[in-house]
Amino acid sequence: MGFILYLQIANIAVHFLLKFGKQKVTAIIHRFTYRATSNPKNIVIIGGSFSGMQLARLLSTSIPTGYKVTLVEQNTHMHYCFAFPRFSVLSGHDYKAFIPYEGLLIRAPKGAISIVNEKAINIHEDHMELTSDEKISYEYLVIATGVSQPAPARLSATDKIGGESELRSYQKDIHASSRIAVVGGGAVGVELATDIKSFLPDRLLVRFGPQLHEAAYKRLQDLGVKVYFNERPSLPDSKPFMPSETEILFKNGQVETFDLVISCIGQSPNSSPLRTLLPHAITEDGFIRVESTLQVKAENEDCRNIFAIGDVAATDGPKMAFAGMAQAEVACSNILTLIRGKQNTLQRYIPNFIEGKTKLTLGKDRGVFFMENEKDYILKVLNYDSPDIDAKKVWKFFGVDMKGWKN
């Protein structure tokens, strides 16, 4: 790695620490200056994963009196989906993947934020509809709904008990199977394959670059995982998790039989609530078009108060949690600027190379860290001894009471 990249990382780290320190001071002052009112203007955030959670944290500790934040999220707990592949294999850690939202309420002054555990189904110019037919009005709206993926990358359960049960059912099926096929060579597929020493039929890790691909492939070989490249086998069922004897047909005509097939292919943006109001703001792939200010692209000027961040937004940034959290900071700044009536000084989201940093687990005690900037990169193989995939750090970051944590 070159000296220039080191210098760039150091500069970003200093900037981040200063910004984080300023946010903490602002939050402390805000607790003593914010006053709850009887009829506040609503800033609604749809989606409570990393992007939405970070934005809710920032806004609820900085909005002026007369405003409040409403986080609309169908799940009762934040789904720490990075741990789902591991916890589909490893038992005894299930609860750690479901992070309570209570940290938002603890940090914010009384009346600054509320959480609604329902699903948003339709967005209008001044309000949104929930599955319960309830309507929530908004002054500003931020869509942070992310993407859907097949299990176990995402779970269907919306409550903690159901989510833990779902993970345990995957553990049971995986432990009971002797011939397992994991279809998909992205992060989820590789992490599952290295955790359960499985069979992996698919392509290069094109999403992470050739250097990372080689490191991951070497680890798969060391574990004795059989790898097929440039294959997209024909599956007899559209279900992502098939715990029964299943034949897989490869393009050369070869057929192999497995007692468990896990498909880790495909994702779809959760943009449907916006489709009725702003159909032209949605790309052919289903992502939401945004300006550099993260406002949704709309011909209707009355919709300039709608933003989109995170994986659902069609930005130039990577589809990573760190990028979504950076976008949350831009959205927070711009909403506060609009509240102050300074429309001409909005901040623009400019992706930073550090937002694309990747830490990929390669089995229970190994991982790889990768980050690149143009032609320079960092690639480091790690002795990674964190069974919970850093879940504890995320609990602490979002201010959760650690009394609920069991070692």
Coordinates of C-alpha atoms in Angstrom, one line a residue:
M1 CA 0.0 0.0 0.0
G2 CA 1.3 3.4 -1.0
F3 CA 2.1 6.4 1.3
I4 CA -0.7 8.5 -0.3
L5 CA -3.4 6.0 0.6
Y6 CA -2.1 5.9 4.2
L7 CA -2.3 9.7 4.3
Q8 CA -5.8 9.7 2.9
I9 CA -7.0 7.2 5.5
A10 CA -5.4 9.1 8.3
N11 CA -7.1 12.3 7.1
I12 CA -10.5 10.7 6.9
A13 CA -10.0 9.1 10.4
V14 CA -9.2 12.5 12.0
H15 CA -12.2 14.1 10.2
F16 CA -14.4 11.3 11.5
L17 CA -13.3 11.6 15.1
L18 CA -13.8 15.4 15.1
K19 CA -17.2 15.0 13.5
F20 CA -18.2 12.2 16.0
G21 CA -17.0 14.4 18.9
K22 CA -19.1 17.3 17.7
Q23 CA -22.1 15.1 17.4
K24 CA -21.8 14.0 21.0
V25 CA -21.5 17.5 22.2
T26 CA -24.5 18.6 20.1
A27 CA -26.5 15.7 21.5
I28 CA -25.7 16.7 25.1
I29 CA -26.7 20.3 24.5
H30 CA -29.8 19.2 22.7
R31 CA -31.1 17.2 25.7
F32 CA -31.2 20.4 27.7
T33 CA -32.6 22.7 25.0
Y34 CA -35.2 20.6 23.2
R35 CA -38.8 20.8 24.4
A36 CA -41.6 18.5 23.4
T37 CA -44.7 20.2 21.9
S38 CA -48.3 19.1 21.5
N39 CA -48.4 19.2 17.7
P40 CA -44.9 18.9 16.3
K41 CA -44.0 18.7 12.6
N42 CA -43.1 15.1 11.7
I43 CA -39.8 13.9 10.1
V44 CA -40.6 10.3 9.0
I45 CA -37.9 7.7 8.4
I46 CA -39.0 4.5 6.7
G47 CA -36.6 1.7 7.5
G48 CA -34.6 1.0 10.6
S49 CA -31.5 -0.8 9.4
F50 CA -28.0 0.9 9.5
S51 CA -29.0 4.0 7.3
G52 CA -32.3 4.6 8.9
M53 CA -31.1 3.9 12.4
Q54 CA -28.2 6.3 12.0
L55 CA -30.4 9.0 10.6
A56 CA -32.9 8.6 13.4
R57 CA -30.0 8.8 16.0
L58 CA -28.6 12.0 14.4
L59 CA -31.9 13.8 13.9
S60 CA -33.4 12.9 17.2
T61 CA -30.4 14.5 19.0
S62 CA -30.3 17.7 16.8
I63 CA -33.8 18.7 15.6
P64 CA -35.2 22.0 16.8
T65 CA -38.2 22.3 19.2
G66 CA -41.4 22.0 17.2
Y67 CA -40.2 18.9 15.2
K68 CA -40.1 15.2 16.0
V69 CA -38.8 12.0 14.4
T70 CA -40.9 9.0 13.6
L71 CA -39.1 5.8 12.7
V72 CA -41.4 3.4 10.8
E73 CA -40.0 -0.1 10.8
Q74 CA -41.9 -3.4 10.5
N75 CA -39.3 -5.3 12.6
T76 CA -39.5 -5.0 16.3
H77 CA -35.6 -5.1 16.5
M78 CA -32.9 -4.0 14.1
H79 CA -31.8 -7.0 12.0
Y80 CA -28.0 -7.2 12.1
C81 CA -28.1 -9.1 8.9
F82 CA -24.2 -9.4 8.6
A83 CA -24.5 -12.1 11.3
F84 CA -27.3 -14.0 9.8
P85 CA -25.1 -16.4 7.7
R86 CA -22.9 -17.2 10.7
F87 CA -25.9 -17.6 13.0
S88 CA -27.5 -19.9 10.5
V89 CA -24.7 -22.3 11.3
L90 CA -23.5 -21.4 14.8
S91 CA -26.0 -21.9 17.7
G92 CA -26.3 -20.1 21.0
H93 CA -25.8 -16.6 19.6
D94 CA -29.2 -16.0 17.8
Y95 CA -30.4 -13.2 20.1
K96 CA -27.3 -11.0 19.3
A97 CA -28.5 -10.4 15.7
F98 CA -31.6 -8.6 16.9
I99 CA -30.7 -5.2 18.3
P100 CA -33.2 -3.3 20.4
Y101 CA -34.3 0.1 19.2
E102 CA -34.4 1.3 22.8
G103 CA -31.0 3.0 22.4
L104 CA -32.7 5.7 20.2
L105 CA -35.2 6.5 23.0
I106 CA -32.5 6.5 25.7
R107 CA -30.2 9.0 23.9
A108 CA -32.9 11.4 22.6
P109 CA -34.8 13.9 24.8
K110 CA -38.4 13.1 25.6
G111 CA -40.8 13.6 22.7
A112 CA -38.0 13.9 20.1
I113 CA -38.6 10.4 18.6
S114 CA -41.2 7.6 18.4
I115 CA -41.0 4.2 16.8
V116 CA -43.9 2.6 14.8
N117 CA -43.5 -1.1 14.2
E118 CA -45.5 -1.4 11.0
K119 CA -44.9 -1.6 7.3
A120 CA -45.2 1.4 5.0
I121 CA -47.2 0.5 1.9
N122 CA -47.9 3.8 0.1
I123 CA -46.5 7.3 0.1
H124 CA -48.5 10.5 -0.7
E125 CA -47.4 14.1 -1.0
D126 CA -48.0 14.9 2.7
H127 CA -48.6 11.5 4.4
M128 CA -47.9 7.8 4.2
E129 CA -50.1 4.8 4.7
L130 CA -49.3 1.7 6.8
T131 CA -50.6 -1.8 6.5
S132 CA -53.0 -1.1 9.4
D133 CA -54.6 1.7 7.3
E134 CA -53.2 4.2 9.7
K135 CA -51.9 7.4 8.0
I136 CA -48.9 9.4 9.2
S137 CA -48.4 12.9 8.0
Y138 CA -44.9 14.2 7.4
E139 CA -43.0 17.5 6.8
Y140 CA -40.0 15.6 5.6
L141 CA -39.7 11.9 4.6
V142 CA -36.6 9.7 4.2
I143 CA -36.8 6.3 2.5
A144 CA -34.2 3.9 3.9
T145 CA -35.9 0.6 3.1
G146 CA -32.9 -1.2 1.8
V147 CA -33.2 -4.3 -0.4
S148 CA -34.7 -7.8 0.0
Q149 CA -32.5 -10.9 -0.3
P150 CA -33.2 -14.6 0.0
A151 CA -32.8 -16.3 3.4
P152 CA -30.6 -16.5 5.3
A153 CA -29.2 -13.1 4.1
R154 CA -32.5 -11.7 5.3
L155 CA -35.3 -13.2 7.5
S156 CA -39.0 -13.1 7.0
A157 CA -39.9 -12.9 10.8
T158 CA -40.6 -9.4 12.0
D159 CA -40.2 -10.0 15.8
K160 CA -37.2 -11.2 17.8
I161 CA -38.7 -14.6 18.9
G162 CA -39.7 -15.4 15.3
G163 CA -36.3 -14.4 14.0
E164 CA -34.4 -16.5 16.5
S165 CA -36.7 -19.5 15.6
E166 CA -36.0 -19.0 11.9
L167 CA -32.2 -19.0 12.5
R168 CA -32.5 -22.1 14.6
S169 CA -34.5 -23.9 11.9
Y170 CA -31.6 -23.1 9.4
Q171 CA -29.1 -24.4 12.0
K172 CA -31.1 -27.7 12.3
D173 CA -31.3 -28.2 8.5
I174 CA -27.6 -27.4 8.0
H175 CA -26.4 -29.7 10.8
A176 CA -28.6 -32.5 9.6
S177 CA -27.3 -32.3 6.0
S178 CA -24.1 -34.0 4.7
R179 CA -24.1 -32.8 1.1
I180 CA -24.7 -29.0 0.9
A181 CA -24.7 -26.8 -2.2
V182 CA -24.4 -23.0 -1.7
V183 CA -25.3 -21.3 -4.9
G184 CA -23.8 -17.8 -5.1
G185 CA -20.3 -16.4 -4.9
G186 CA -21.0 -13.1 -3.2
A187 CA -20.3 -12.3 0.4
V188 CA -23.2 -14.3 1.9
G189 CA -22.4 -17.3 -0.3
V190 CA -18.7 -17.3 0.6
E191 CA -19.3 -16.7 4.3
L192 CA -21.8 -19.6 4.4
A193 CA -19.5 -21.9 2.4
T194 CA -16.5 -21.2 4.7
D195 CA -18.6 -21.6 7.8
I196 CA -20.2 -24.9 6.9
K197 CA -17.4 -26.2 4.6
S198 CA -19.9 -26.6 1.8
F199 CA -20.0 -26.9 -2.0
L200 CA -20.0 -23.6 -3.8
P201 CA -21.1 -23.5 -7.5
D202 CA -20.8 -20.0 -8.9
R203 CA -18.7 -17.2 -10.3
L204 CA -15.9 -14.8 -9.3
L205 CA -16.4 -12.3 -6.5
V206 CA -16.6 -9.6 -9.1
R207 CA -18.2 -7.3 -6.7
F208 CA -15.1 -7.1 -4.5
G209 CA -12.3 -7.1 -7.0
P210 CA -9.8 -9.7 -8.1
Q211 CA -7.5 -9.4 -5.1
L212 CA -10.2 -10.2 -2.6
H213 CA -11.4 -13.0 -4.8
E214 CA -8.1 -14.7 -4.7
A215 CA -7.8 -14.5 -0.9
A216 CA -11.3 -15.9 -0.5
Y217 CA -10.7 -18.7 -3.0
K218 CA -7.5 -19.8 -1.3
R219 CA -9.4 -20.1 2.0
L220 CA -12.1 -22.1 0.3
Q221 CA -9.5 -24.5 -1.0
D222 CA -7.8 -24.8 2.4
L223 CA -11.1 -25.8 3.9
G224 CA -11.7 -28.4 1.3
V225 CA -14.7 -26.7 -0.3
K226 CA -15.3 -27.7 -3.9
V227 CA -15.7 -24.6 -6.1
Y228 CA -17.3 -24.3 -9.5
F229 CA -16.7 -21.0 -11.4
N230 CA -18.8 -19.4 -14.1
E231 CA -21.8 -21.6 -13.3
R232 CA -25.4 -20.6 -12.7
P233 CA -26.9 -24.0 -12.1
S234 CA -30.6 -24.7 -12.9
L235 CA -32.5 -25.1 -9.7
P236 CA -35.8 -27.1 -9.6
D237 CA -37.4 -24.8 -7.1
S238 CA -37.5 -21.0 -6.6
K239 CA -37.2 -21.3 -2.8
P240 CA -33.9 -20.0 -1.5
F241 CA -33.6 -22.8 1.2
M242 CA -34.3 -26.3 0.1
P243 CA -33.7 -28.9 2.9
S244 CA -34.6 -32.0 0.8
E245 CA -32.9 -34.2 -1.7
T246 CA -32.4 -31.9 -4.7
E247 CA -30.7 -32.4 -8.1
I248 CA -28.7 -29.6 -9.6
L249 CA -28.1 -29.4 -13.3
F250 CA -24.9 -27.7 -14.6
K251 CA -24.5 -26.2 -18.0
N252 CA -22.2 -29.1 -19.1
G253 CA -25.0 -31.6 -18.5
Q254 CA -23.6 -32.8 -15.2
V255 CA -26.2 -33.6 -12.5
E256 CA -25.3 -33.7 -8.8
T257 CA -27.6 -34.5 -5.8
F258 CA -27.6 -32.7 -2.5
D259 CA -29.7 -32.9 0.6
L260 CA -29.6 -29.2 1.2
V261 CA -29.4 -26.4 -1.4
I262 CA -29.1 -22.7 -0.3
S263 CA -29.4 -20.1 -3.0
C264 CA -27.6 -16.8 -2.2
I265 CA -28.4 -15.1 -5.5
G266 CA -30.4 -11.9 -6.1
Q267 CA -31.7 -8.9 -4.4
S268 CA -34.5 -6.5 -5.0
P269 CA -34.8 -2.8 -3.8
N270 CA -37.7 -2.1 -1.5
S271 CA -39.0 1.0 -3.4
S272 CA -42.6 0.0 -4.0
P273 CA -44.2 2.5 -1.4
L274 CA -43.0 5.3 -3.7
R275 CA -44.1 3.9 -7.0
T276 CA -47.6 5.4 -7.0
L277 CA -46.5 8.9 -6.1
L278 CA -43.3 9.1 -8.2
P279 CA -43.1 6.3 -10.7
H280 CA -40.5 8.0 -12.8
A281 CA -38.2 8.3 -9.8
I282 CA -37.7 4.5 -9.8
T283 CA -35.1 2.9 -12.1
E284 CA -35.8 -0.2 -14.2
D285 CA -33.9 -2.1 -11.5
G286 CA -36.1 -0.7 -8.8
F287 CA -33.7 1.7 -7.2
I288 CA -34.8 5.3 -6.3
R289 CA -33.2 8.1 -8.3
V290 CA -31.8 10.8 -6.1
E291 CA -30.0 14.1 -6.6
S292 CA -26.6 14.6 -5.1
T293 CA -28.3 16.2 -2.1
L294 CA -30.1 12.8 -1.7
Q295 CA -33.5 14.4 -2.4
V296 CA -35.6 12.1 -4.6
K297 CA -35.5 13.2 -8.3
A298 CA -39.0 14.6 -9.0
E299 CA -40.5 17.0 -11.4
N300 CA -43.0 18.0 -8.7
E301 CA -41.4 20.7 -6.6
D302 CA -43.8 19.7 -3.7
C303 CA -41.8 16.5 -3.4
R304 CA -38.5 18.1 -2.7
N305 CA -38.9 17.2 1.0
I306 CA -38.6 13.4 0.2
F307 CA -35.1 11.8 0.5
A308 CA -33.7 8.3 -0.1
I309 CA -30.6 6.8 1.4
G310 CA -28.8 3.5 1.8
D311 CA -29.1 0.5 -0.5
V312 CA -32.4 1.5 -2.0
A313 CA -31.0 4.8 -3.3
A314 CA -29.4 4.9 -6.8
T315 CA -26.3 6.8 -5.7
D316 CA -22.7 6.5 -7.0
G317 CA -21.7 5.1 -3.6
P318 CA -21.2 1.4 -2.8
K319 CA -24.1 -0.7 -1.4
M320 CA -22.5 -0.9 2.0
A321 CA -23.6 -0.1 5.5
F322 CA -20.8 2.4 6.0
A323 CA -21.9 4.3 2.8
G324 CA -25.5 4.3 4.0
M325 CA -24.5 5.8 7.3
A326 CA -22.5 8.5 5.5
Q327 CA -25.6 9.3 3.4
A328 CA -27.6 9.5 6.7
E329 CA -25.3 12.3 7.8
V330 CA -25.8 14.2 4.5
A331 CA -29.6 13.8 4.7
C332 CA -29.6 14.9 8.4
S333 CA -27.6 18.0 7.5
N334 CA -29.9 18.9 4.6
I335 CA -33.1 18.4 6.5
L336 CA -31.9 20.7 9.2
T337 CA -30.8 23.2 6.6
L338 CA -34.2 23.2 5.0
I339 CA -35.9 23.6 8.3
R340 CA -33.8 26.8 8.8
G341 CA -34.9 28.0 5.3
K342 CA -31.5 27.9 3.6
Q343 CA -32.4 25.9 0.5
N344 CA -29.3 27.2 -1.4
T345 CA -26.7 25.7 1.0
L346 CA -27.5 22.0 0.8
Q347 CA -24.7 19.5 1.3
R348 CA -23.9 17.1 -1.6
Y349 CA -23.1 13.4 -1.1
I350 CA -19.7 12.6 -2.5
P351 CA -18.8 8.9 -2.1
N352 CA -15.6 8.2 -0.3
F353 CA -13.4 5.2 -1.1
I354 CA -13.4 4.2 2.6
E355 CA -17.2 3.6 2.4
G356 CA -16.4 0.5 0.3
K357 CA -14.2 -1.2 2.8
T358 CA -15.0 -4.8 3.2
K359 CA -14.4 -7.3 6.0
L360 CA -15.3 -10.7 4.9
T361 CA -15.4 -13.7 7.3
L362 CA -13.8 -16.9 6.0
G363 CA -14.8 -19.4 8.6
K364 CA -14.8 -19.3 12.4
D365 CA -11.3 -17.9 12.9
R366 CA -10.3 -16.2 9.7
G367 CA -11.3 -13.2 7.7
V368 CA -10.0 -10.7 5.1
F369 CA -10.0 -6.9 5.1
F370 CA -10.1 -5.2 1.7
M371 CA -10.2 -1.5 0.7
E372 CA -9.2 0.1 -2.5
N373 CA -8.8 3.6 -4.0
E374 CA -8.3 3.7 -7.7
K375 CA -5.2 1.5 -8.3
D376 CA -4.0 1.4 -4.7
Y377 CA -5.5 -1.1 -2.2
I378 CA -5.1 -2.8 1.2
L379 CA -5.6 -6.5 1.5
K380 CA -5.0 -8.1 4.8
V381 CA -5.9 -11.7 5.9
L382 CA -7.0 -11.6 9.6
N383 CA -7.1 -14.0 12.4
Y384 CA -10.7 -13.2 13.2
D385 CA -11.9 -14.5 16.5
S386 CA -15.4 -12.9 16.8
P387 CA -18.1 -15.5 16.8
D388 CA -20.8 -12.8 16.9
I389 CA -19.4 -10.9 13.9
D390 CA -18.9 -7.7 16.0
A391 CA -22.6 -7.6 17.0
K392 CA -21.6 -6.4 20.5
K393 CA -19.9 -3.3 19.0
V394 CA -23.0 -2.4 17.0
W395 CA -25.2 -2.8 20.2
K396 CA -22.9 -0.3 21.9
F397 CA -22.7 2.1 19.0
F398 CA -26.5 2.5 18.9
G399 CA -26.7 3.0 22.7
V400 CA -28.4 -0.2 23.7
D401 CA -28.4 -1.2 27.4
M402 CA -25.9 -4.1 27.5
K403 CA -27.8 -5.8 30.4
G404 CA -29.5 -7.8 27.7
W405 CA -26.2 -9.1 26.4
K406 CA -25.1 -12.6 27.4
N407 CA -21.6 -13.8 26.7

